[in-house]
Tab-separated table of C-alpha atoms in Angstrom:
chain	number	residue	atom	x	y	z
A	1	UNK	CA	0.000	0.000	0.000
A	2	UNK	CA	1.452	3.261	-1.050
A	3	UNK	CA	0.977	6.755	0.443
A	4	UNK	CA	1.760	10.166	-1.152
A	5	UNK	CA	4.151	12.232	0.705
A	6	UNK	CA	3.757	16.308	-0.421
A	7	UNK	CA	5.734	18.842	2.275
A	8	UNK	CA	4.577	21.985	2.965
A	9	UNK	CA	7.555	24.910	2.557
A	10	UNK	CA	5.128	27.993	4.088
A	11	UNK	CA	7.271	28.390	6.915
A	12	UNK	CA	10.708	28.529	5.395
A	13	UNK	CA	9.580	31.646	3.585
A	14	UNK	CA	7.705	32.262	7.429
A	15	UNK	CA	11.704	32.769	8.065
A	16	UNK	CA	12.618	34.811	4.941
A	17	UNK	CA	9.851	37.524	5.783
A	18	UNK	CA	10.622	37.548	9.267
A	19	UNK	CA	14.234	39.957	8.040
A	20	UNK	CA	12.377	40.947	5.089
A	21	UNK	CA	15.660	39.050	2.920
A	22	UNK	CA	15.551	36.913	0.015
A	23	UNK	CA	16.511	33.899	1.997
A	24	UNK	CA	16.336	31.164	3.245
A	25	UNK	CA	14.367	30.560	-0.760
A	26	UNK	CA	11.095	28.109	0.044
A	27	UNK	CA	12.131	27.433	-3.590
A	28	UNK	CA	15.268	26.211	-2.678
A	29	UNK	CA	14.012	24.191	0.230
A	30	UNK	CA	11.265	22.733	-2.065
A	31	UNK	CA	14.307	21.346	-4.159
A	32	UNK	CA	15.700	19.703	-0.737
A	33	UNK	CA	12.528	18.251	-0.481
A	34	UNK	CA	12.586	16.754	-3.979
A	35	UNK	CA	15.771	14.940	-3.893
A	36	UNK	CA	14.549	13.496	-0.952
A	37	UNK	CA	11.815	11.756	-2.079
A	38	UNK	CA	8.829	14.263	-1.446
A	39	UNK	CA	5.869	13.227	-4.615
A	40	UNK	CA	5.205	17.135	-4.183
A	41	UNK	CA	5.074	20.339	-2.255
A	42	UNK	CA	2.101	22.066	-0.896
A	43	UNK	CA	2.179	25.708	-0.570
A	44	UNK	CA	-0.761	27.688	1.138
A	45	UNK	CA	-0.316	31.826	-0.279
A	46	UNK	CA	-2.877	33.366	1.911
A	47	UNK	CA	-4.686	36.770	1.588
A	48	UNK	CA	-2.358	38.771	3.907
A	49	UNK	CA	0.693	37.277	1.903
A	50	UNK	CA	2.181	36.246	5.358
A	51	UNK	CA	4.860	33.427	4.181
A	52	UNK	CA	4.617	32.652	0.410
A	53	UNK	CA	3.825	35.366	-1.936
A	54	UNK	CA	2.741	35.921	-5.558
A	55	UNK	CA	5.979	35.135	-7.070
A	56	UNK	CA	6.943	31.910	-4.886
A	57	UNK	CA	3.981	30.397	-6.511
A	58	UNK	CA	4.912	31.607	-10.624
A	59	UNK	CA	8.357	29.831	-9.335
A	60	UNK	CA	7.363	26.851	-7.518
A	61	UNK	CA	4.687	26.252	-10.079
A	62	UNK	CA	7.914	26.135	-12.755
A	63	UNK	CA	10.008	23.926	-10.560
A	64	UNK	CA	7.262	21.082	-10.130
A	65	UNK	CA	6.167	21.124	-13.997
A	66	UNK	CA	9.896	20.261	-14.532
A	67	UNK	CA	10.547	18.243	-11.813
A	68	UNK	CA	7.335	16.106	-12.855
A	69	UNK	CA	5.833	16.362	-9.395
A	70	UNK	CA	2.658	17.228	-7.673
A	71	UNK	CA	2.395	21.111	-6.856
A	72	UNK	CA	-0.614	21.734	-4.255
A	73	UNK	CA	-1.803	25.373	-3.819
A	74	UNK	CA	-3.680	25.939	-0.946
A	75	UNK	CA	-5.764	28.919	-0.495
A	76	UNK	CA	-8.989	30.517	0.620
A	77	UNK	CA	-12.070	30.245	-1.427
A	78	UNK	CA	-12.208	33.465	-2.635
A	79	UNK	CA	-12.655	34.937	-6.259
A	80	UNK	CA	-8.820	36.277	-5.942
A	81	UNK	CA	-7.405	33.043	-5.029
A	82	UNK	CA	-9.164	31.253	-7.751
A	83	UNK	CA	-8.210	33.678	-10.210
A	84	UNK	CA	-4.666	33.070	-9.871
A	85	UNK	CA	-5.095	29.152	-9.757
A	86	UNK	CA	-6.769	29.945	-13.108
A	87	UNK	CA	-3.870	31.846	-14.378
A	88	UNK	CA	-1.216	29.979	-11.953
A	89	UNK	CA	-2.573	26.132	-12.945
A	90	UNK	CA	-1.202	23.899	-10.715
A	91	UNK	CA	-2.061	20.685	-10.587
A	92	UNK	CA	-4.068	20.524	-7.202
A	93	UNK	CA	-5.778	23.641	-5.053
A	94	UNK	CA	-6.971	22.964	-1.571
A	95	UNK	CA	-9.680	24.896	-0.468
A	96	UNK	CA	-9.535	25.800	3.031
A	97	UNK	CA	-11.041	28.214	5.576
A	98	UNK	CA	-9.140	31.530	6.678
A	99	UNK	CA	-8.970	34.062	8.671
A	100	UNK	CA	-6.504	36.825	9.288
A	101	UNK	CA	-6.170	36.435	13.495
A	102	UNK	CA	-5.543	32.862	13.358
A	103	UNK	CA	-1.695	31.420	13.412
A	104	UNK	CA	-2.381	28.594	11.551
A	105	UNK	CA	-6.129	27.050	9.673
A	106	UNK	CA	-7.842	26.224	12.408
A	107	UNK	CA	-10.737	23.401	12.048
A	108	UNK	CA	-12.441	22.630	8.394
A	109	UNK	CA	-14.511	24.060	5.501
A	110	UNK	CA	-17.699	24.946	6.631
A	111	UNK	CA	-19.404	23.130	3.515
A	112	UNK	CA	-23.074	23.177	5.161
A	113	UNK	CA	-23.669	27.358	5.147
A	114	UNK	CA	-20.715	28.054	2.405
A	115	UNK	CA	-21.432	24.962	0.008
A	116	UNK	CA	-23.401	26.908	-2.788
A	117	UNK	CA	-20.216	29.620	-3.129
A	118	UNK	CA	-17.617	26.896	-2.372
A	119	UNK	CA	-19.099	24.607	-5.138
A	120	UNK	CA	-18.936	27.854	-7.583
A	121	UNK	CA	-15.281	27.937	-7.366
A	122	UNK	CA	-14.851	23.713	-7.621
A	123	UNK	CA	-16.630	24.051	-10.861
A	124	UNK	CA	-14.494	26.701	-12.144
A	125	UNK	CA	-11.207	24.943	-10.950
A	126	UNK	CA	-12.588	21.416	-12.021
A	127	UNK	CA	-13.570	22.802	-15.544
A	128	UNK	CA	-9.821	24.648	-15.904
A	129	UNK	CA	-8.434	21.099	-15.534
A	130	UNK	CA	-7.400	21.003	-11.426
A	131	UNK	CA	-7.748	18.709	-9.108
A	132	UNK	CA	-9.447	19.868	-6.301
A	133	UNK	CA	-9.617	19.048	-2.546
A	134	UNK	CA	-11.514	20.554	0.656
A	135	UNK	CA	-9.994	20.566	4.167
A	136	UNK	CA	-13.124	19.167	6.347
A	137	UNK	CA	-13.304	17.505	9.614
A	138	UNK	CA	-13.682	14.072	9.737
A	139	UNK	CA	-17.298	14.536	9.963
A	140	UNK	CA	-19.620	12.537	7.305
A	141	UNK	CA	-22.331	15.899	6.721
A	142	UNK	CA	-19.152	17.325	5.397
A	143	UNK	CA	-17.457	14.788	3.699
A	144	UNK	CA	-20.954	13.818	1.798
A	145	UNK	CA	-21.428	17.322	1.116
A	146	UNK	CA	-17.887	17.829	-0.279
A	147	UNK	CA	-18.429	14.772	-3.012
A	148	UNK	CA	-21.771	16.511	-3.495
A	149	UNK	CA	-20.278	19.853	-5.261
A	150	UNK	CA	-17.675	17.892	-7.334
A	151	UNK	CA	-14.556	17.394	-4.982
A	152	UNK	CA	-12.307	14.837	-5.954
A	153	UNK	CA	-10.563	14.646	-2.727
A	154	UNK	CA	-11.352	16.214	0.707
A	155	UNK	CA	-7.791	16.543	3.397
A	156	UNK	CA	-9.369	15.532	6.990
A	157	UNK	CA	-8.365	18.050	9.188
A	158	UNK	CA	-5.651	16.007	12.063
A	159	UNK	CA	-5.165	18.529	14.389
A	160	UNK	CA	-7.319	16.951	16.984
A	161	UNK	CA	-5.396	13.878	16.793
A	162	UNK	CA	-2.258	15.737	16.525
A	163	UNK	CA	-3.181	17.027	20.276
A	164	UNK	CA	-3.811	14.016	21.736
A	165	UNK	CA	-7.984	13.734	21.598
A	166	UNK	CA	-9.042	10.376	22.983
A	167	UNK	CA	-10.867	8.965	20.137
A	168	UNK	CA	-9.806	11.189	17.355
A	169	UNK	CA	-8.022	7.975	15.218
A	170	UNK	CA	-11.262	6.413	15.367
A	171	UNK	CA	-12.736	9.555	14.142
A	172	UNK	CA	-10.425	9.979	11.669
A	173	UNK	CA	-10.624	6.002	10.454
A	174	UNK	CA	-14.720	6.842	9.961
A	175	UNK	CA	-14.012	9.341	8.148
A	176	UNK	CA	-11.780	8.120	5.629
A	177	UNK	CA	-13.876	4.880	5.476
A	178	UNK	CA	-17.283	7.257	4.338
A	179	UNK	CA	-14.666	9.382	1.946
A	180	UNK	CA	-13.564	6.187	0.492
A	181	UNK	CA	-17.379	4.841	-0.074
A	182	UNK	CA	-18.357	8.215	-1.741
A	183	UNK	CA	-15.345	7.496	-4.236
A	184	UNK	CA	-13.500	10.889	-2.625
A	185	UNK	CA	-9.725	10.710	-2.788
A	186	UNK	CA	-8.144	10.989	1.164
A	187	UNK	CA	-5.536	12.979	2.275
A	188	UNK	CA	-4.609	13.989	6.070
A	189	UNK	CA	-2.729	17.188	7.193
A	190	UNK	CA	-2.527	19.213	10.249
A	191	UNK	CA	0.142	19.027	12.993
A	192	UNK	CA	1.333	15.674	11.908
A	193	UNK	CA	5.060	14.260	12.899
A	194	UNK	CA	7.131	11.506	12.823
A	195	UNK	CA	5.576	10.380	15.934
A	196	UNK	CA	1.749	10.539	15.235
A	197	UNK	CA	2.195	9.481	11.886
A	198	UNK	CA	2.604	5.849	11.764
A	199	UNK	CA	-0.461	5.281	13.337
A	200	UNK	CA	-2.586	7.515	10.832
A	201	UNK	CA	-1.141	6.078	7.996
A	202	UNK	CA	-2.528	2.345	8.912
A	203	UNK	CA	-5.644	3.867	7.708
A	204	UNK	CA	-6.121	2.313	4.643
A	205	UNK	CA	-8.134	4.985	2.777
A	206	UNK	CA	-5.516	7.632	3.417
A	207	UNK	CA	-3.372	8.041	0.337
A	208	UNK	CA	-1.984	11.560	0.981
A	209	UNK	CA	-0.187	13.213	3.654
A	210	UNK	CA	0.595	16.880	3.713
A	211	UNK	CA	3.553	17.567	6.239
A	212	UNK	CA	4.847	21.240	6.971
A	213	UNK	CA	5.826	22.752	10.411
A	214	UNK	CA	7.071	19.417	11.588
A	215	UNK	CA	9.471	19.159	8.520
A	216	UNK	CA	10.786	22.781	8.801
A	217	UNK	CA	11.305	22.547	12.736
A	218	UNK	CA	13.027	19.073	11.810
A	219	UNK	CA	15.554	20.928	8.982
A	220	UNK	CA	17.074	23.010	11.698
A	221	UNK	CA	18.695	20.345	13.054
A	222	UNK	CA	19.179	17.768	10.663
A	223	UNK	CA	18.771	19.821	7.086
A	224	UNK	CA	15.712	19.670	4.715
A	225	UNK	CA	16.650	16.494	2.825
A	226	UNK	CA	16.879	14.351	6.701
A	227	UNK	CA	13.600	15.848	7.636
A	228	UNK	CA	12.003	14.366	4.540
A	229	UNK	CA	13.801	11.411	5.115
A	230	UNK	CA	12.810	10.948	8.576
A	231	UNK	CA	9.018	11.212	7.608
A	232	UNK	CA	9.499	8.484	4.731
A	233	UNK	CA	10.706	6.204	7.616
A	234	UNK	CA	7.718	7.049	9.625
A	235	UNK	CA	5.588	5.908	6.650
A	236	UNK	CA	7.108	2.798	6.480
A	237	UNK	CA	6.688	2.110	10.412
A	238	UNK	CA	3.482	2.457	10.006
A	239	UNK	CA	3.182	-0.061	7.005
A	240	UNK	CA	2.950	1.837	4.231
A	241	UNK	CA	5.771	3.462	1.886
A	242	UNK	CA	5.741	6.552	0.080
A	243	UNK	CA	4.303	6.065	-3.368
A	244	UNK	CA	6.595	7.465	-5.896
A	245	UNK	CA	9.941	6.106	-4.711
């Protein structure tokens, strides 16, 4: 059973801004990730520009169409974001909620009360040729209503689990069980690390992992490339390798 392993760089360019310099290059660190066995990176540009901006995405977008690998834009759905996946075209956007006072996305798509304008912009993505996913909870109202507007894939939300909730691997397992039935791709991402990850991965419906903080915090001390590395090995301990490789 193979698993897809895509990194998420936000926070190296999260250090760039910081000194307002042109490095450390998410670009560069995408690269790292590459060569060490990564199917693709993920790369949320939100609104307020905090980490990755306009032109990280033109560049990673370049990088990944030569490298033949997965690039996955993340973004809010709003008529700006989609635009530039329009113009942008990579070859996966994840929808997910936003707002400007939170650190990181906190919780899912609200697909019950922001379905009708949600499934607007899967249309438009779907018709342009993208893959799309929506970050939900592991919660089947959402997960049914996700397949409902045209999602190929929905990314359960892990953060729960990540912390510890009693019960929140079950959860999770139900979740990518009704996901599966509905014919929806599943991918996981929130908070994950090497240590919570073998046990998500036994989940059998979960094909796609989307690693970031962890893999950044990692690189300080043992570089980009051992970070990856360490997360393949995780994989693996939990029964599963990492598909590409």
């Amino acid at each position: 059973m193979t698993i897809r392993l895509h990194i998420n760089i936000d926070h190296v360019a999260t250090l760039r801004n910081a000194r307002g310099t042109v490095y450390p290059d998410p670009v560069l660190a995408a690269e790292e990730c590459l060569l060490a066995g990564a199917d693709g990176i993920t790369a949320h540009l939100r609104e307020d520009r905090r980490h990755i901006v306009d032109a990280d995405v033109e560049r990673l977008r370049a990088l990944l169409a030569r490298a033949r690998r997965t690039f996955n834009l993340e973004m809010a759905a709003t008529s700006e974001m989609i635009r530039i996946a329009l113009r942008v075209g990579p070859h996966l956007c994840t929808l997910v909620p936003e707002r400007r006072d939170e650190r990181t996305t906190e919780g899912g798509l609200d697909l019950a009360n922001a379905g009708d304008t949600i499934a607007l912009h899967v249309r438009a993505l779907s018709n342009a040729g993208i893959k799309v996913s929506l970050f939900v909870v592991a919660d089947a109202a959402q997960i049914e209503r996700a397949q409902a507007i045209g999602a190929a894939q929905v990314e359960l939300h892990t953060g729960g689990y990540a912390h510890g909730g009693k019960g929140e691997l079950a959860r999770l397992a139900d979740g990518a069980k009704r996901a599966g039935e509905l014919g929806l791709e599943v991918a996981a991402g929130h908070g994950l690390t090497v240590h919570n990850v073998p046990a998500l991965v036994a989940v059998p419906e979960v094909v796609e992992l989307n690693i970031g903080h962890a893999v950044v915090s990692d690189a300080v001390f043992v570089g980009m490339q051992g970070a990856v590395r360490a997360f393949r090995k995780a994989i693996e301990q939990g029964g599963r390798r990492v598909s590409a490789f």
